[in-house]
Coordinates of N, CA, C and O in Angstrom, one line a residue:
Q1 N -10.8 -6.1 14.9 CA -11.1 -4.7 15.1 C -11.0 -4.0 13.7 O -12.0 -3.4 13.3
V2 N -9.9 -4.0 13.1 CA -9.7 -3.5 11.8 C -9.0 -4.5 10.9 O -8.0 -5.1 11.3
Q3 N -9.6 -4.7 9.7 CA -9.0 -5.7 8.8 C -8.7 -5.0 7.5 O -9.4 -4.1 7.0
L4 N -7.6 -5.5 6.8 CA -7.2 -5.0 5.5 C -7.3 -6.1 4.5 O -6.7 -7.2 4.8
L5 N -7.9 -5.9 3.4 CA -8.0 -6.9 2.3 C -7.3 -6.3 1.1 O -7.7 -5.3 0.5
E6 N -6.3 -7.0 0.7 CA -5.4 -6.6 -0.4 C -5.7 -7.5 -1.7 O -6.1 -8.7 -1.5
S7 N -5.5 -6.9 -2.8 CA -5.7 -7.6 -4.1 C -4.9 -6.9 -5.2 O -4.5 -5.8 -5.0
G8 N -4.7 -7.6 -6.3 CA -4.1 -7.0 -7.4 C -2.7 -7.5 -7.7 O -2.1 -7.2 -8.8
G9 N -2.1 -8.3 -6.8 CA -0.7 -8.8 -7.1 C -0.8 -9.9 -8.1 O -1.8 -10.4 -8.5
G10 N 0.4 -10.3 -8.6 CA 0.5 -11.3 -9.6 C 1.8 -11.2 -10.4 O 2.8 -10.6 -10.0
L11 N 1.9 -12.0 -11.5 CA 3.0 -12.0 -12.4 C 2.8 -11.1 -13.5 O 1.8 -11.1 -14.2
V12 N 3.8 -10.3 -13.8 CA 3.8 -9.3 -14.9 C 5.1 -9.3 -15.6 O 6.2 -9.5 -14.9
Q13 N 5.1 -9.0 -16.9 CA 6.4 -8.9 -17.6 C 7.1 -7.5 -17.4 O 6.4 -6.6 -17.1
P14 N 8.4 -7.5 -17.5 CA 9.1 -6.2 -17.4 C 8.5 -5.1 -18.3 O 8.2 -5.4 -19.5
G15 N 8.3 -3.9 -17.8 CA 7.7 -2.9 -18.5 C 6.2 -2.8 -18.4 O 5.6 -1.8 -18.8
G16 N 5.6 -3.8 -17.8 CA 4.2 -3.8 -17.6 C 3.7 -3.1 -16.4 O 4.5 -2.4 -15.7
S17 N 2.4 -3.2 -16.1 CA 1.7 -2.4 -15.0 C 0.8 -3.3 -14.2 O 0.3 -4.3 -14.7
L18 N 0.7 -3.0 -12.9 CA -0.3 -3.6 -12.0 C -0.9 -2.5 -11.2 O -0.2 -1.5 -10.9
R19 N -2.1 -2.8 -10.7 CA -2.7 -1.9 -9.7 C -3.1 -2.7 -8.5 O -3.9 -3.6 -8.6
L20 N -2.5 -2.3 -7.3 CA -2.8 -3.0 -6.1 C -4.0 -2.2 -5.4 O -4.0 -1.0 -5.4
S21 N -4.8 -2.9 -4.7 CA -5.9 -2.3 -3.9 C -5.9 -2.9 -2.5 O -5.5 -4.0 -2.3
C22 N -6.3 -2.0 -1.6 CA -6.4 -2.4 -0.2 C -7.6 -1.7 0.4 O -7.6 -0.5 0.5
V23 N -8.6 -2.5 0.9 CA -9.7 -1.9 1.6 C -9.7 -2.2 3.0 O -9.5 -3.3 3.5
A24 N -9.9 -1.2 3.8 CA -10.0 -1.3 5.3 C -11.4 -1.4 5.7 O -12.3 -0.7 5.3
S25 N -11.7 -2.3 6.7 CA -13.0 -2.5 7.2 C -12.9 -2.8 8.7 O -11.9 -3.1 9.3
G26 N -14.1 -2.7 9.4 CA -14.2 -3.0 10.8 C -14.5 -1.7 11.5 O -15.2 -0.8 11.0
S27 N -13.9 -1.5 12.7 CA -14.2 -0.4 13.6 C -13.3 0.8 13.1 O -12.1 0.9 13.6
I28 N -13.8 1.6 12.3 CA -13.0 2.7 11.7 C -13.8 4.0 12.0 O -14.8 4.2 11.4
F29 N -13.2 4.9 12.8 CA -13.7 6.2 13.0 C -13.2 7.2 12.1 O -13.9 8.0 11.5
S30 N -11.9 7.2 11.9 CA -11.2 8.0 10.9 C -9.8 7.4 10.6 O -9.3 6.7 11.4
I31 N -9.3 7.7 9.4 CA -8.0 7.2 9.0 C -7.0 8.4 8.9 O -7.3 9.4 8.2
D32 N -5.9 8.2 9.5 CA -4.8 9.2 9.4 C -4.0 9.1 8.2 O -3.7 10.0 7.5
A33 N -3.7 7.8 7.8 CA -2.8 7.6 6.7 C -3.0 6.1 6.2 O -3.3 5.2 7.0
M34 N -2.7 5.9 4.9 CA -2.7 4.6 4.4 C -1.4 4.5 3.5 O -1.0 5.5 2.9
G35 N -0.9 3.3 3.4 CA 0.3 3.2 2.5 C 0.6 1.8 2.1 O -0.1 0.8 2.5
W36 N 1.7 1.7 1.4 CA 2.2 0.4 0.9 C 3.7 0.3 1.3 O 4.5 1.2 1.1
Y37 N 4.1 -0.9 1.7 CA 5.5 -1.3 2.0 C 5.8 -2.5 1.1 O 4.9 -3.2 0.7
R38 N 7.0 -2.8 0.9 CA 7.4 -4.0 0.2 C 8.7 -4.6 0.8 O 9.5 -3.9 1.4
Q39 N 8.8 -6.0 0.7 CA 9.9 -6.7 1.1 C 10.3 -7.7 0.1 O 9.6 -8.6 -0.2
A40 N 11.5 -7.5 -0.4 CA 12.1 -8.5 -1.4 C 12.8 -9.6 -0.6 O 13.3 -9.4 0.5
P41 N 13.1 -10.7 -1.2 CA 13.8 -11.8 -0.6 C 15.1 -11.4 -0.1 O 15.9 -10.8 -0.8
G42 N 15.4 -11.6 1.2 CA 16.7 -11.3 1.8 C 16.9 -9.9 2.1 O 18.0 -9.5 2.5
K43 N 15.9 -9.0 2.0 CA 16.0 -7.6 2.3 C 15.0 -7.2 3.3 O 14.0 -7.8 3.6
Q44 N 15.2 -6.0 3.8 CA 14.3 -5.4 4.8 C 13.0 -4.9 4.2 O 13.0 -4.6 3.0
R45 N 12.0 -4.7 5.0 CA 10.7 -4.1 4.5 C 10.9 -2.6 4.4 O 11.2 -1.9 5.4
D46 N 10.6 -2.0 3.3 CA 10.7 -0.6 3.1 C 9.4 0.1 2.6 O 8.6 -0.6 2.0
L47 N 9.3 1.4 3.0 CA 8.2 2.1 2.5 C 8.2 2.3 1.0 O 9.3 2.6 0.4
V48 N 7.1 2.1 0.4 CA 6.9 2.3 -1.1 C 6.2 3.7 -1.3 O 6.7 4.5 -2.0
A49 N 5.1 3.8 -0.7 CA 4.3 5.1 -0.9 C 3.3 5.2 0.3 O 2.9 4.2 0.8
Q50 N 3.0 6.4 0.6 CA 2.0 6.7 1.7 C 1.2 7.9 1.3 O 1.7 8.8 0.7
I51 N -0.1 7.9 1.7 CA -0.9 9.0 1.5 C -1.6 9.3 2.8 O -2.1 8.4 3.5
T52 N -1.7 10.6 3.2 CA -2.3 11.0 4.5 C -3.7 11.4 4.3 O -4.2 11.5 3.2
S53 N -4.4 11.6 5.4 CA -5.8 12.1 5.3 C -6.0 13.4 4.6 O -7.0 13.6 4.0
G54 N -4.9 14.2 4.6 CA -5.0 15.5 3.9 C -4.6 15.4 2.4 O -4.7 16.4 1.7
G55 N -4.2 14.2 2.0 CA -3.9 14.0 0.6 C -2.5 14.1 0.2 O -2.2 13.9 -1.0
S56 N -1.6 14.4 1.1 CA -0.2 14.5 0.8 C 0.4 13.1 0.6 O -0.1 12.2 1.2
T57 N 1.4 13.0 -0.2 CA 2.0 11.7 -0.5 C 3.5 11.7 -0.3 O 4.1 12.7 -0.4
N58 N 4.0 10.5 0.0 CA 5.4 10.3 0.1 C 5.7 9.0 -0.7 O 5.0 8.0 -0.7
Y59 N 6.9 9.0 -1.5 CA 7.3 7.9 -2.3 C 8.8 7.6 -2.0 O 9.6 8.5 -1.7
A60 N 9.1 6.3 -2.1 CA 10.5 5.9 -2.1 C 11.1 6.4 -3.4 O 10.5 6.5 -4.4
D61 N 12.4 6.8 -3.3 CA 13.1 7.3 -4.4 C 13.1 6.4 -5.6 O 13.0 6.8 -6.8
S62 N 13.1 5.1 -5.3 CA 13.2 4.1 -6.3 C 11.9 3.9 -7.2 O 12.0 3.3 -8.3
V63 N 10.8 4.5 -6.7 CA 9.6 4.3 -7.4 C 9.0 5.7 -7.9 O 8.0 5.7 -8.6
K64 N 9.6 6.8 -7.6 CA 9.1 8.1 -8.0 C 9.1 8.2 -9.5 O 10.0 7.8 -10.2
G65 N 7.9 8.6 -10.0 CA 7.7 8.7 -11.4 C 7.2 7.5 -12.1 O 6.8 7.6 -13.2
R66 N 7.1 6.4 -11.3 CA 6.6 5.1 -11.9 C 5.4 4.7 -11.1 O 4.5 4.1 -11.7
F67 N 5.3 4.9 -9.8 CA 4.2 4.5 -9.0 C 3.4 5.7 -8.6 O 3.9 6.8 -8.3
T68 N 2.1 5.5 -8.4 CA 1.2 6.5 -7.9 C 0.2 5.9 -6.9 O -0.4 4.9 -7.1
I69 N 0.2 6.6 -5.7 CA -0.7 6.1 -4.7 C -2.0 7.0 -4.7 O -1.8 8.3 -4.9
S70 N -3.1 6.5 -4.4 CA -4.4 7.2 -4.4 C -5.3 6.6 -3.4 O -5.1 5.5 -2.9
R71 N -6.4 7.3 -3.1 CA -7.4 6.7 -2.1 C -8.8 7.0 -2.5 O -9.0 8.0 -3.3
D72 N -9.7 6.3 -2.0 CA -11.1 6.5 -2.2 C -11.7 6.5 -0.7 O -11.9 5.5 -0.1
D73 N -11.9 7.7 -0.2 CA -12.4 7.9 1.2 C -13.7 7.2 1.4 O -13.9 6.6 2.5
A74 N -14.6 7.2 0.5 CA -15.9 6.6 0.7 C -15.9 5.1 0.9 O -16.7 4.5 1.5
K75 N -14.8 4.5 0.3 CA -14.7 3.0 0.4 C -13.5 2.6 1.3 O -13.3 1.4 1.4
N76 N -12.9 3.6 2.0 CA -11.8 3.3 2.8 C -10.7 2.4 2.1 O -10.2 1.4 2.6
T77 N -10.4 2.8 0.9 CA -9.6 2.0 0.0 C -8.4 2.9 -0.4 O -8.5 4.0 -0.8
V78 N -7.2 2.2 -0.5 CA -6.0 2.8 -1.1 C -5.6 2.0 -2.2 O -5.7 0.8 -2.2
Y79 N -5.0 2.7 -3.3 CA -4.6 2.0 -4.5 C -3.1 2.3 -4.7 O -2.6 3.4 -4.3
L80 N -2.4 1.4 -5.4 CA -1.0 1.7 -5.8 C -1.0 1.3 -7.3 O -1.0 0.1 -7.6
Q81 N -0.9 2.3 -8.1 CA -0.7 2.1 -9.6 C 0.8 2.0 -9.8 O 1.5 2.9 -9.6
M82 N 1.2 0.8 -10.4 CA 2.6 0.6 -10.6 C 2.8 0.4 -12.1 O 2.3 -0.5 -12.8
N83 N 3.6 1.3 -12.7 CA 4.0 1.3 -14.1 C 5.4 1.1 -14.3 O 6.2 1.3 -13.4
S84 N 5.8 0.7 -15.5 CA 7.2 0.5 -15.9 C 7.9 -0.4 -14.9 O 9.0 -0.2 -14.5
L85 N 7.3 -1.5 -14.6 CA 7.8 -2.5 -13.6 C 9.0 -3.2 -14.2 O 9.1 -3.5 -15.3
G86 N 10.0 -3.4 -13.2 CA 11.2 -4.2 -13.5 C 11.4 -5.2 -12.5 O 10.7 -5.3 -11.5
P87 N 12.3 -6.2 -12.8 CA 12.6 -7.2 -11.8 C 12.9 -6.8 -10.4 O 12.6 -7.5 -9.5
E88 N 13.5 -5.6 -10.3 CA 13.8 -5.0 -9.0 C 12.6 -4.7 -8.2 O 12.7 -4.5 -7.0
D89 N 11.4 -4.7 -8.8 CA 10.2 -4.4 -8.1 C 9.6 -5.7 -7.5 O 8.5 -5.6 -6.8
T90 N 10.1 -6.8 -7.8 CA 9.6 -8.1 -7.3 C 9.7 -8.1 -5.8 O 10.8 -7.9 -5.2
A91 N 8.6 -8.3 -5.1 CA 8.5 -8.3 -3.6 C 7.2 -8.7 -3.1 O 6.2 -8.7 -3.9
V92 N 7.0 -8.9 -1.8 CA 5.7 -8.9 -1.2 C 5.3 -7.5 -0.8 O 6.1 -6.9 -0.1
Y93 N 4.2 -7.1 -1.3 CA 3.7 -5.7 -1.0 C 2.6 -5.8 0.1 O 1.7 -6.6 -0.1
S94 N 2.8 -5.0 1.1 CA 1.9 -5.0 2.3 C 1.2 -3.7 2.4 O 1.9 -2.6 2.4
C95 N -0.1 -3.7 2.7 CA -0.9 -2.5 3.0 C -0.8 -2.2 4.4 O -0.7 -3.0 5.3
N96 N -0.7 -0.9 4.7 CA -0.6 -0.4 6.1 C -1.6 0.8 6.3 O -1.8 1.6 5.4
V97 N -2.3 0.8 7.5 CA -3.2 1.9 7.8 C -3.0 2.3 9.2 O -2.9 1.5 10.1
A98 N -3.0 3.6 9.4 CA -3.1 4.2 10.7 C -4.4 4.8 10.9 O -4.9 5.7 10.2
V99 N -5.1 4.3 12.0 CA -6.6 4.6 12.1 C -7.0 4.8 13.5 O -6.4 4.3 14.4
Y100 N -8.0 5.7 13.7 CA -8.8 5.8 14.9 C -10.0 4.9 14.8 O -10.8 5.1 13.9
S101 N -10.1 3.9 15.7 CA -11.2 3.0 15.7 C -12.4 3.6 16.4 O -13.5 3.2 16.2
D102 N -12.1 4.6 17.3 CA -13.1 5.5 17.9 C -12.4 6.8 18.1 O -11.3 7.0 17.6
S103 N -13.0 7.7 18.8 CA -12.5 9.0 18.9 C -11.2 9.1 19.7 O -10.4 10.1 19.5
V104 N -10.8 8.1 20.5 CA -9.6 8.1 21.3 C -8.7 6.9 21.1 O -7.6 6.9 21.7
T105 N -9.1 5.9 20.3 CA -8.3 4.7 20.2 C -7.6 4.7 18.9 O -8.3 4.6 17.8
F106 N -6.3 4.7 18.9 CA -5.5 4.8 17.7 C -4.7 3.5 17.6 O -4.2 2.9 18.5
G107 N -4.5 3.0 16.3 CA -3.8 1.8 16.1 C -3.2 1.8 14.6 O -3.7 2.5 13.8
V108 N -2.2 0.9 14.4 CA -1.7 0.7 13.1 C -1.9 -0.7 12.7 O -1.6 -1.6 13.5
Y109 N -2.3 -1.0 11.5 CA -2.7 -2.3 11.1 C -2.0 -2.6 9.8 O -1.7 -1.7 9.0
W110 N -1.8 -3.9 9.5 CA -1.1 -4.4 8.4 C -2.0 -5.5 7.6 O -2.7 -6.3 8.3
G111 N -1.9 -5.4 6.3 CA -2.5 -6.5 5.5 C -1.7 -7.7 5.5 O -0.6 -7.8 6.0
Q112 N -2.2 -8.7 4.8 CA -1.5 -10.0 4.8 C -0.3 -10.1 3.8 O 0.5 -10.9 3.8
G113 N -0.3 -9.1 2.9 CA 0.7 -9.1 1.8 C 0.3 -9.7 0.6 O -0.4 -10.7 0.6
T114 N 0.7 -9.2 -0.6 CA 0.4 -9.7 -1.9 C 1.7 -9.8 -2.7 O 2.4 -8.8 -2.7
Q115 N 1.9 -10.9 -3.4 CA 3.1 -11.1 -4.1 C 3.1 -10.4 -5.5 O 2.1 -10.6 -6.2
V116 N 4.1 -9.6 -5.8 CA 4.3 -9.1 -7.1 C 5.6 -9.6 -7.7 O 6.6 -9.5 -7.1
T117 N 5.5 -10.3 -8.8 CA 6.6 -10.9 -9.5 C 6.7 -10.3 -10.9 O 5.8 -10.4 -11.7
V118 N 7.9 -9.7 -11.2 CA 8.2 -9.1 -12.5 C 9.2 -10.0 -13.2 O 10.4 -10.0 -12.8
A119 N 8.8 -10.7 -14.2 CA 9.7 -11.6 -14.9 C 9.1 -11.9 -16.3 O 7.9 -11.8 -16.5
S120 N 10.0 -12.3 -17.2 CA 9.6 -12.7 -18.5 C 9.1 -14.1 -18.6 O 9.6 -14.9 -17.8

C-alpha cells in the first residue's frame, strides 16, 4: 500500500556529516507527518526528528543544533541532515510516515532502517 525507501546511511568519522533520505510511494492521498527514529544496540527506539504537513518540527534534545529535518512535498521525501556526528549517534535509523492512502484511510508506515556508524 505504502512503501518507504531509505538511503544515505554508512560509515563516517567523528565530526563528519551524513544526509539521510526517505521517499514514500504507493497509495498516498496526503501525508500528515514524516520523521526519523533511531535504535542503538541494547537501547530502545527513540524519536530523532519529525516534520508535520504544516512544516513544524520536533527534535530530540540530543540532536538539537546538529540535525535538521526537511521535506520535499512534490517528491514525498523527507531528509535528515546530520552534522557534527559522534559515536553516540551510531544506530539504525528508520523512516516513519503517517499518511492517508485515500480520503478516509489512515495508517502509519516504517522503512526498513539504515545503519549509521560513527567511528574513526
